[in-house]
Amino acid sequence: MSAPGAVLAQHPTTGRSGSGLLPQLLLALVCGGYAAGSALGWGSPQLALIMGDFGLAVAAFIAAVSCYFYARTRESRFRPAWLLFSASSLMAAGGNAVWGWYEVVLRRPVPAPSLADFFFLCFGPPAIIGLLVLAKRPVTRAGWVCLALDAWLIAGSLLTLSWSLALAHTADLKGATTALAALSLAYPLLDIALVSMVLALHFRRSSANRAAINTAIAALAMTVLCDALFTSPLLRENYHSGQILDAGWFAGSLLLAYAPWGVSRASQRAPYGQPQGAPPRPGGNAARTGPQGRAVRAGSSRPIAGSLAALTPYLAAAVCVLGILYNVMDGHKLDRVVLFTGCTVVLALVVRQGIMLVDNISLTQELAQKENHFRSLVQGSSDVIMIAAPTGILRYVSPAATGVYGRDAEELVGSELASIIHPADLGSVVHEVRRFLAASPLDEPTTRIECRFKSGTGDWLNVESTVNRHQGGLIFNSRDVTERVRLQAQLQHNAEHDPLTDLPNRALFTKRVRQALAGRRATDLGTAVLFIDLDGFKAVNDRLGHQAGDELLIQAARRLQDSVRIGDTAARLGGDEFAALILGDGTRDQAAREYQVHEIADRLRLTLSQPYKVDGNDVRVAASIGVAFAEPGITPTDLMRNADLAMYRAKAAGKDRVELYAPQMQAEVVRRTELATRLRTALHDGEFALLHQPVVNLATGRVAAVAAQARWRSAQGILFTPAEFLRVADDSDRTAELGRWLLEEAVEQAAERSRAGHAVPVTVRLTARRLLDRSMPLGSVEALLTRHGLPSGALIIEIADSDPRVSYDDLEHRLSALRRLGVRIALDGFGSGYAAINALRRLPIDVLKLDRGLIEGVVESPRLHKITGGLLRIATDLGMESVADGVDLPDQVQALRAMGCTHGLGMAFSGPLDEYRLRRALVRGDFPVPGGEGSALPVLAGGPVGGSLPVRHPNVPAIDSFAHPPLRSHTETSVPPT
């Protein structure tokens, strides 16, 4: 088959048969058995009379009952016809029963006329009316007139022929009474009328339930034929019940009884793709394959039937002429009945032809108008309309092809449809067309096909076509949708790519990862996902602006795209986060694949860390990369999560490095998540406690202040330090609530201690951002001090860090307002950040608190010793007190005191204490200072303790010094330093 033929090829349809064969076979056996019995005389004259009379009555009664029950159980517009056929059969049953009563019961000849003649004469009228109900009703008056004329043409011709042959002799019977002559003429005249209706309606039967109508017509035709043979003088003189002629009446009755039910089963066996009980569909019998494989039209008999219907009037006139010629050639005088009937037949034929001529002229004009209308619609449409023959050759192409395809319609006519379809789309088009032609036209009247057509310039246009069936071929209603397809492709690209860098976005990257983990790559353990974060990108954004940051991201994306291999995927997930999908090469050696991917990741890190040229400036950023390998059964979500965890581990380990995922990373995340979840309810459940660590004067050993520290003892009995639980408290609302609790609890306990005679300043550590938080307004600290009665100077606030996002102007105003309330300000972590000098220059600071990192190596490192000494000199020159954090060893105490440090806190004196132990320490008043005097100085009544940090003590007796300097926490639980 050629390519064009393949496009319109369809699969042959097959029907189901055989389920109605048994009733038909049974009907044939019964009728054949009756015919055989009639031919053999039934074995005895008495049985022949019974079967010839009561057998026919039973058959007719069966037909009456069958048609009646079918009409009662089926809702149809043909229901009256089957009721009339039931009545007609009932009349035949009554006539045969009366006939049998005379011949079998009374054993005497049937009189003429008799009651049987009445029943037999009543058989015809219901049957004739029933045939009229079954006929296709004309829609116009002319149609009804033509139907009446056709019936008379047939009836008149048969009457002329019958009168010439036999009826004239029957009418002239000598000695016959008028009733007997009328009865003799009534039978043939009714048969002529019934035959006329059968012939007239055979070509006008309705398309619905066609098989039932054909079967009923055949049954009545067989009955009329037997009646005609019975009325012939030759057979009637020698007829007696039980002869072979009765087999025709018997078969006609059983055939009428079978017609509705047998046809009902046939309608349930609808052709392939046709709903049960549905009328024949246009094009439904598209093609059935013949013995040699040639397509045979199922409706090929319809043109023949139409021709016979058109020739029926002329055939009737010819029969009438034959009747007249026979009458003339026989040498008889032309009968008046024959002459009158012949003239009326000719007149009816002329009138009918006149009506048909006028009707044809009207139909021709209407057809011309509709053809012009549809031609205007087709030629004026902007869509291209093409008609393809069953062979795939284009038979018609509308003029719109010039504007749509850039090709003349005449050029396309005669060409193959496959020649203008893109070769890559031809297979899918053939498949869709075959599927469409095999489907039911009622279920799927049209289909839609999208493919590429070749234009006059040689380009391929995206064309959308609506396809309909047309006389075995197809109609294509096509339009150019190239711009729509391009727009859809662009929208799809935009939905799956980052608008700034044009790299795949998270959605497309996840799709690629899913594809890599499916199919043949599902067992490839070399596939890896890289998550990449640019370290220092935020500083570039803040320093040079967002436009410069966008330019840096574009350059980084270009470097990333150029660095990955062909087949790998580079993507931007958002912000300064990128990702790469590295496909494995099938290697099973774990060390080899880890080394290969690590080498790729390290090369990406070096490439992304090279200087960028942005707005004429050299900008540097680093790259932290996390790597996760695909393991058997892993999902795309888990693989990307593992790479993300590894990337954050790389950032936490110092940035600008590559980190491979390890299972313990996930366990740590789970632990931190559970800890953060428990932290949300810890405050409300009362799991937080407040501890205080003494701040000791390094010269005297006296307690100058206490530093408030929060501790979390969970419900499981685990004690967490701030360094542990604040690391997971990423919820700003939660940390703000914790800060407010710490401040209120510290002020409340300090006020209680002051009222108990232990007036020691309390130090509370807060972040700069928390001081400027609107949730803690300016008057809240004053209200807190007033509510608890804490005197001025008893509260010291340590600024925990210097956030570059915090405005120094706002912070300076805030701290100045707090100082006016009597709150002293300490700078925490001095020496650990670049912003310390700027903070000293701008902010009102009273106390400098040295960072723990300076204290840890102050004894061992001369360099660190000089740095610490320099910072302490700055504090002395500025007239500030200095506090060393993390003083844990006696050597550190001696070194700091020698460098001029005034105060310190740490394990060299005491760890964090609960309230009870704190008050005992305050009663004691001082701690032994390593390397100092043998005993600590007593607490002076009413005087300051520890230099300029104001501590007011009541009159208390002197407290002995410690026998052994404590180097551990005095609490019951060992707590690591914070």
Coordinates of N, CA, C and O in Angstrom, one line a residue, residues 532-658:
I532 N 24.8 24.0 45.2 CA 25.9 25.0 45.3 C 25.3 26.3 45.8 O 24.3 26.7 45.4
D533 N 26.0 26.8 46.8 CA 25.7 28.1 47.4 C 26.9 29.1 47.3 O 28.0 28.7 47.6
L534 N 26.6 30.3 46.8 CA 27.7 31.3 46.7 C 27.9 32.0 48.0 O 27.0 32.7 48.5
D535 N 29.1 31.8 48.6 CA 29.4 32.5 49.8 C 29.8 33.9 49.6 O 30.7 34.2 48.7
G536 N 29.3 34.8 50.3 CA 29.6 36.2 50.2 C 28.8 37.0 49.2 O 29.0 38.1 48.9
F537 N 27.7 36.3 48.6 CA 26.9 37.0 47.6 C 26.1 38.1 48.2 O 25.9 39.1 47.6
K538 N 25.6 37.9 49.4 CA 24.8 38.9 50.1 C 25.6 40.2 50.3 O 25.1 41.3 50.1
A539 N 26.9 40.1 50.6 CA 27.7 41.3 50.8 C 27.8 42.0 49.5 O 27.8 43.3 49.5
V540 N 27.9 41.3 48.4 CA 28.0 42.0 47.1 C 26.7 42.7 46.8 O 26.7 43.8 46.3
N541 N 25.6 42.1 47.1 CA 24.3 42.7 46.9 C 24.2 44.0 47.8 O 23.7 45.0 47.3
D542 N 24.6 43.9 49.0 CA 24.5 45.1 49.9 C 25.5 46.2 49.5 O 25.2 47.4 49.7
R543 N 26.7 45.8 49.0 CA 27.7 46.8 48.7 C 27.5 47.4 47.3 O 27.6 48.6 47.2
L544 N 27.2 46.6 46.3 CA 27.1 47.1 45.0 C 25.7 47.2 44.4 O 25.5 47.8 43.4
G545 N 24.7 46.7 45.1 CA 23.3 46.8 44.7 C 22.9 45.5 44.0 O 23.6 44.6 43.6
H546 N 21.6 45.4 43.9 CA 20.9 44.2 43.3 C 21.2 44.0 41.9 O 21.3 42.9 41.4
Q547 N 21.4 45.1 41.1 CA 21.7 44.9 39.7 C 23.1 44.3 39.5 O 23.2 43.4 38.7
A548 N 24.0 44.7 40.3 CA 25.3 44.1 40.2 C 25.2 42.6 40.7 O 25.9 41.7 40.1
G549 N 24.4 42.3 41.7 CA 24.2 41.0 42.1 C 23.6 40.1 41.0 O 24.0 38.9 40.8
D550 N 22.7 40.7 40.3 CA 22.1 39.9 39.2 C 23.1 39.6 38.1 O 23.2 38.5 37.5
E551 N 24.0 40.6 37.8 CA 25.0 40.4 36.8 C 26.0 39.3 37.3 O 26.4 38.4 36.5
L552 N 26.3 39.3 38.6 CA 27.2 38.2 39.1 C 26.5 36.8 39.0 O 27.1 35.8 38.6
L553 N 25.2 36.8 39.2 CA 24.5 35.5 39.1 C 24.5 35.0 37.7 O 24.6 33.8 37.4
I554 N 24.3 35.9 36.7 CA 24.3 35.6 35.3 C 25.7 35.0 34.9 O 25.8 34.0 34.2
Q555 N 26.8 35.6 35.3 CA 28.1 35.1 35.0 C 28.3 33.8 35.7 O 28.9 32.9 35.1
A556 N 27.9 33.6 36.9 CA 28.1 32.4 37.6 C 27.3 31.3 36.9 O 27.8 30.1 36.8
A557 N 26.1 31.6 36.5 CA 25.3 30.6 35.8 C 26.0 30.2 34.5 O 26.0 29.0 34.1
R558 N 26.6 31.1 33.8 CA 27.3 30.8 32.5 C 28.5 29.9 32.8 O 28.7 29.0 32.0
R559 N 29.2 30.2 33.8 CA 30.4 29.4 34.2 C 29.9 28.0 34.6 O 30.5 27.0 34.2
L560 N 28.8 27.9 35.3 CA 28.3 26.6 35.7 C 27.9 25.8 34.5 O 28.2 24.6 34.4
Q561 N 27.2 26.4 33.6 CA 26.7 25.7 32.4 C 27.8 25.2 31.5 O 27.8 24.1 31.0
D562 N 28.9 26.0 31.4 CA 30.0 25.7 30.6 C 30.9 24.6 31.3 O 31.7 23.9 30.6
S563 N 30.8 24.4 32.6 CA 31.6 23.5 33.3 C 31.1 22.1 33.4 O 31.8 21.1 33.6
V564 N 29.7 21.9 33.3 CA 29.2 20.6 33.4 C 29.3 19.9 32.1 O 29.5 20.5 31.1
R565 N 29.2 18.6 32.1 CA 29.4 17.8 30.9 C 28.1 17.8 30.1 O 27.1 18.1 30.5
I566 N 28.3 17.3 28.8 CA 27.1 17.2 28.0 C 26.3 16.1 28.5 O 26.7 15.0 28.8
G567 N 25.0 16.3 28.7 CA 24.1 15.4 29.3 C 23.8 15.7 30.7 O 22.7 15.2 31.2
D568 N 24.7 16.4 31.4 CA 24.4 16.8 32.7 C 23.5 18.0 32.7 O 23.3 18.7 31.7
T569 N 22.9 18.4 33.9 CA 22.0 19.5 34.0 C 22.4 20.5 35.1 O 22.7 20.1 36.2
A570 N 22.6 21.7 34.7 CA 22.8 22.8 35.6 C 21.6 23.6 35.8 O 20.9 23.9 34.8
A571 N 21.2 24.0 37.0 CA 20.0 24.7 37.3 C 20.2 25.7 38.4 O 21.2 25.7 39.2
R572 N 19.3 26.7 38.4 CA 19.3 27.7 39.5 C 18.0 27.5 40.3 O 16.9 27.5 39.8
L573 N 18.2 27.2 41.6 CA 17.1 26.9 42.5 C 16.4 28.1 43.1 O 15.3 28.1 43.5
G574 N 17.1 29.2 43.1 CA 16.6 30.5 43.7 C 17.7 31.2 44.4 O 18.6 30.6 45.1
G575 N 17.6 32.5 44.4 CA 18.7 33.3 45.1 C 20.0 33.0 44.6 O 20.3 33.1 43.3
D576 N 21.0 32.7 45.4 CA 22.3 32.4 45.0 C 22.6 30.9 45.1 O 23.7 30.4 45.2
E577 N 21.5 30.1 45.1 CA 21.6 28.6 45.2 C 21.5 28.0 43.8 O 20.5 28.3 43.0
F578 N 22.5 27.2 43.4 CA 22.5 26.5 42.1 C 22.5 25.0 42.4 O 22.7 24.6 43.5
A579 N 22.3 24.2 41.3 CA 22.4 22.8 41.5 C 22.9 22.2 40.2 O 22.8 22.8 39.1
A580 N 23.4 21.0 40.2 CA 23.9 20.3 39.1 C 23.5 18.8 39.2 O 23.7 18.2 40.3
L581 N 23.1 18.2 38.1 CA 22.8 16.8 38.1 C 23.9 16.1 37.3 O 24.0 16.4 36.1
I582 N 24.6 15.3 37.9 CA 25.7 14.6 37.2 C 25.3 13.1 37.0 O 25.1 12.4 38.0
L583 N 25.2 12.8 35.7 CA 24.8 11.4 35.4 C 26.0 10.5 35.5 O 27.1 10.8 35.1
G584 N 25.7 9.3 36.0 CA 26.8 8.3 36.2 C 27.1 7.6 34.9 O 26.3 7.7 33.9
D585 N 28.3 7.0 34.9 CA 28.7 6.3 33.7 C 28.6 4.8 33.8 O 29.2 4.0 33.1
G586 N 27.9 4.3 34.9 CA 27.6 2.9 35.0 C 28.7 2.2 35.9 O 28.6 1.0 36.0
T587 N 29.7 2.9 36.4 CA 30.7 2.2 37.2 C 30.2 1.8 38.5 O 29.3 2.4 39.1
R588 N 30.7 0.6 39.0 CA 30.3 0.0 40.2 C 31.2 0.3 41.4 O 30.9 0.0 42.5
D589 N 32.4 0.8 41.0 CA 33.4 1.1 42.1 C 33.0 2.3 42.8 O 33.0 3.4 42.3
Q590 N 32.7 2.2 44.1 CA 32.2 3.3 44.9 C 33.3 4.4 45.0 O 33.0 5.6 44.9
A591 N 34.5 4.0 45.3 CA 35.6 4.9 45.5 C 35.9 5.7 44.2 O 36.1 6.9 44.2
A592 N 35.8 5.0 43.1 CA 36.1 5.6 41.8 C 35.0 6.7 41.5 O 35.3 7.8 41.0
R593 N 33.7 6.3 41.7 CA 32.7 7.3 41.3 C 32.7 8.5 42.3 O 32.4 9.6 41.9
E594 N 33.0 8.2 43.6 CA 33.1 9.3 44.5 C 34.2 10.3 44.1 O 34.1 11.5 44.2
Y595 N 35.4 9.7 43.7 CA 36.5 10.5 43.3 C 36.2 11.3 42.1 O 36.5 12.5 42.0
Q596 N 35.5 10.7 41.1 CA 35.1 11.4 39.9 C 34.2 12.6 40.1 O 34.4 13.7 39.7
V597 N 33.1 12.3 40.9 CA 32.2 13.4 41.2 C 32.8 14.4 42.1 O 32.6 15.6 41.9
H598 N 33.6 14.0 43.0 CA 34.3 15.0 43.9 C 35.2 15.9 43.0 O 35.3 17.1 43.3
E599 N 35.9 15.3 42.1 CA 36.7 16.1 41.2 C 35.9 17.1 40.4 O 36.3 18.3 40.2
I600 N 34.7 16.7 39.9 CA 33.9 17.6 39.1 C 33.4 18.7 40.0 O 33.4 19.9 39.7
A601 N 33.0 18.4 41.3 CA 32.5 19.4 42.2 C 33.6 20.4 42.6 O 33.4 21.6 42.7
D602 N 34.9 19.9 42.8 CA 36.0 20.8 43.1 C 36.3 21.7 42.0 O 36.7 22.8 42.2
R603 N 36.2 21.1 40.7 CA 36.4 22.0 39.6 C 35.4 23.1 39.5 O 35.7 24.3 39.2
L604 N 34.1 22.7 39.8 CA 33.1 23.8 39.8 C 33.4 24.8 40.9 O 33.2 26.0 40.7
R605 N 33.8 24.3 42.0 CA 34.1 25.3 43.1 C 35.2 26.3 42.7 O 35.1 27.5 43.0
L606 N 36.3 25.8 42.1 CA 37.3 26.7 41.7 C 36.9 27.6 40.6 O 37.3 28.8 40.6
T607 N 36.1 27.1 39.7 CA 35.6 27.9 38.6 C 34.7 29.1 39.1 O 34.8 30.2 38.7
L608 N 33.8 28.7 40.0 CA 32.9 29.7 40.6 C 33.6 30.7 41.5 O 33.0 31.8 41.8
S609 N 34.7 30.3 42.0 CA 35.4 31.2 43.0 C 36.4 32.2 42.3 O 37.0 33.0 43.0
Q610 N 36.5 32.1 41.0 CA 37.4 33.0 40.3 C 36.7 34.4 40.3 O 35.5 34.5 40.4
P611 N 37.6 35.5 40.2 CA 37.0 36.8 40.3 C 36.0 37.1 39.2 O 36.1 36.6 38.0
Y612 N 35.0 37.9 39.5 CA 34.0 38.3 38.5 C 34.2 39.8 38.2 O 34.5 40.6 39.1
K613 N 34.0 40.2 37.0 CA 34.0 41.6 36.6 C 32.6 42.1 36.5 O 31.8 41.8 35.6
V614 N 32.3 43.0 37.6 CA 30.9 43.5 37.7 C 31.0 45.0 37.8 O 31.6 45.5 38.8
D615 N 30.5 45.7 36.8 CA 30.5 47.2 36.8 C 31.9 47.7 37.0 O 32.1 48.7 37.7
G616 N 32.9 47.1 36.3 CA 34.2 47.6 36.4 C 35.0 47.2 37.7 O 36.1 47.6 37.8
N617 N 34.3 46.4 38.6 CA 35.0 46.0 39.8 C 35.2 44.5 39.8 O 34.5 43.7 39.2
D618 N 36.3 44.1 40.4 CA 36.6 42.7 40.6 C 35.9 42.3 41.9 O 36.2 42.8 43.0
V619 N 35.1 41.3 41.7 CA 34.3 40.8 42.8 C 34.6 39.3 43.0 O 34.7 38.6 42.0
R620 N 34.8 38.9 44.3 CA 35.1 37.6 44.6 C 34.0 37.0 45.5 O 33.5 37.6 46.4
V621 N 33.5 35.8 45.1 CA 32.7 35.0 46.0 C 33.2 33.6 46.0 O 33.9 33.2 45.1
A622 N 32.9 32.9 47.0 CA 33.3 31.5 47.1 C 32.1 30.6 46.9 O 30.9 31.1 46.7
A623 N 32.3 29.3 46.8 CA 31.2 28.3 46.6 C 31.3 27.2 47.6 O 32.4 26.6 47.7
S624 N 30.2 27.0 48.2 CA 30.1 25.8 49.1 C 29.2 24.8 48.4 O 28.1 25.1 48.0
I625 N 29.7 23.5 48.3 CA 29.1 22.5 47.4 C 28.8 21.3 48.3 O 29.7 20.8 49.0
G626 N 27.6 20.8 48.2 CA 27.2 19.6 48.8 C 26.9 18.5 47.8 O 26.2 18.8 46.8
V627 N 27.3 17.3 48.0 CA 27.2 16.2 47.0 C 26.5 15.1 47.6 O 26.8 14.7 48.8
A628 N 25.5 14.6 46.9 CA 24.7 13.4 47.4 C 24.6 12.4 46.2 O 24.3 12.8 45.1
F629 N 24.9 11.1 46.4 CA 24.8 10.1 45.4 C 23.5 9.4 45.5 O 22.9 9.2 46.5
A630 N 23.0 8.9 44.3 CA 21.8 8.2 44.2 C 22.0 6.8 44.7 O 22.9 6.1 44.2
E631 N 21.2 6.3 45.6 CA 21.3 5.0 46.2 C 20.1 4.2 45.7 O 19.1 4.8 45.3
P632 N 20.1 2.9 45.7 CA 18.9 2.1 45.3 C 17.7 2.5 46.1 O 17.7 2.5 47.3
G633 N 16.6 2.7 45.3 CA 15.3 3.0 45.9 C 15.1 4.4 46.4 O 14.1 4.7 47.0
I634 N 16.1 5.3 46.3 CA 16.0 6.7 46.8 C 15.1 7.5 45.9 O 15.0 7.3 44.7
T635 N 14.3 8.4 46.5 CA 13.4 9.2 45.7 C 14.1 10.6 45.3 O 15.1 10.9 46.0
P636 N 13.6 11.3 44.3 CA 14.2 12.5 44.0 C 14.2 13.5 45.1 O 15.2 14.3 45.3
T637 N 13.1 13.5 45.9 CA 13.0 14.5 47.0 C 14.1 14.2 48.1 O 14.8 15.1 48.5
D638 N 14.3 12.9 48.4 CA 15.4 12.5 49.3 C 16.8 12.8 48.8 O 17.6 13.3 49.6
L639 N 17.0 12.6 47.5 CA 18.3 12.8 47.0 C 18.6 14.3 47.0 O 19.8 14.7 47.4
M640 N 17.7 15.2 46.7 CA 17.9 16.6 46.7 C 18.1 17.1 48.1 O 18.9 18.0 48.4
R641 N 17.3 16.5 49.0 CA 17.4 16.9 50.4 C 18.8 16.6 51.0 O 19.5 17.3 51.7
N642 N 19.3 15.4 50.6 CA 20.7 15.0 51.1 C 21.7 15.9 50.5 O 22.7 16.3 51.3
A643 N 21.6 16.3 49.3 CA 22.6 17.3 48.7 C 22.5 18.6 49.4 O 23.5 19.3 49.7
D644 N 21.3 19.1 49.8 CA 21.1 20.3 50.5 C 21.7 20.2 51.9 O 22.4 21.2 52.4
L645 N 21.6 19.1 52.6 CA 22.2 19.0 53.9 C 23.7 19.0 53.8 O 24.4 19.6 54.7
A646 N 24.3 18.3 52.8 CA 25.7 18.3 52.6 C 26.2 19.8 52.3 O 27.3 20.2 52.8
M647 N 25.5 20.5 51.6 CA 25.9 21.9 51.3 C 25.9 22.8 52.5 O 26.8 23.5 52.8
Y648 N 24.9 22.6 53.4 CA 24.9 23.4 54.6 C 26.0 22.9 55.6 O 26.5 23.7 56.3
R649 N 26.4 21.6 55.5 CA 27.5 21.2 56.3 C 28.8 21.8 55.8 O 29.7 22.2 56.6
A650 N 28.9 22.0 54.5 CA 30.1 22.6 53.9 C 30.1 24.1 54.4 O 31.2 24.6 54.7
K651 N 29.0 24.8 54.4 CA 29.0 26.2 54.9 C 29.4 26.2 56.4 O 30.1 27.1 56.8
A652 N 28.8 25.3 57.2 CA 29.1 25.3 58.6 C 30.6 25.0 58.9 O 31.1 25.4 59.9
A653 N 31.2 24.2 58.0 CA 32.6 23.8 58.2 C 33.6 24.8 57.8 O 34.8 24.5 57.8
G654 N 33.2 26.0 57.3 CA 34.2 27.0 56.9 C 33.9 27.6 55.6 O 34.7 28.5 55.2
K655 N 33.0 27.1 54.8 CA 32.6 27.6 53.5 C 33.8 27.3 52.5 O 34.9 26.8 52.8
D656 N 33.5 27.5 51.2 CA 34.5 27.4 50.1 C 35.0 26.0 50.1 O 36.3 25.8 50.1
R657 N 34.2 25.0 50.2 CA 34.6 23.6 50.2 C 33.5 22.7 49.7 O 32.4 23.1 49.5
V658 N 33.9 21.4 49.5 CA 33.0 20.4 49.0 C 32.8 19.4 50.1 O 33.8 18.9 50.7

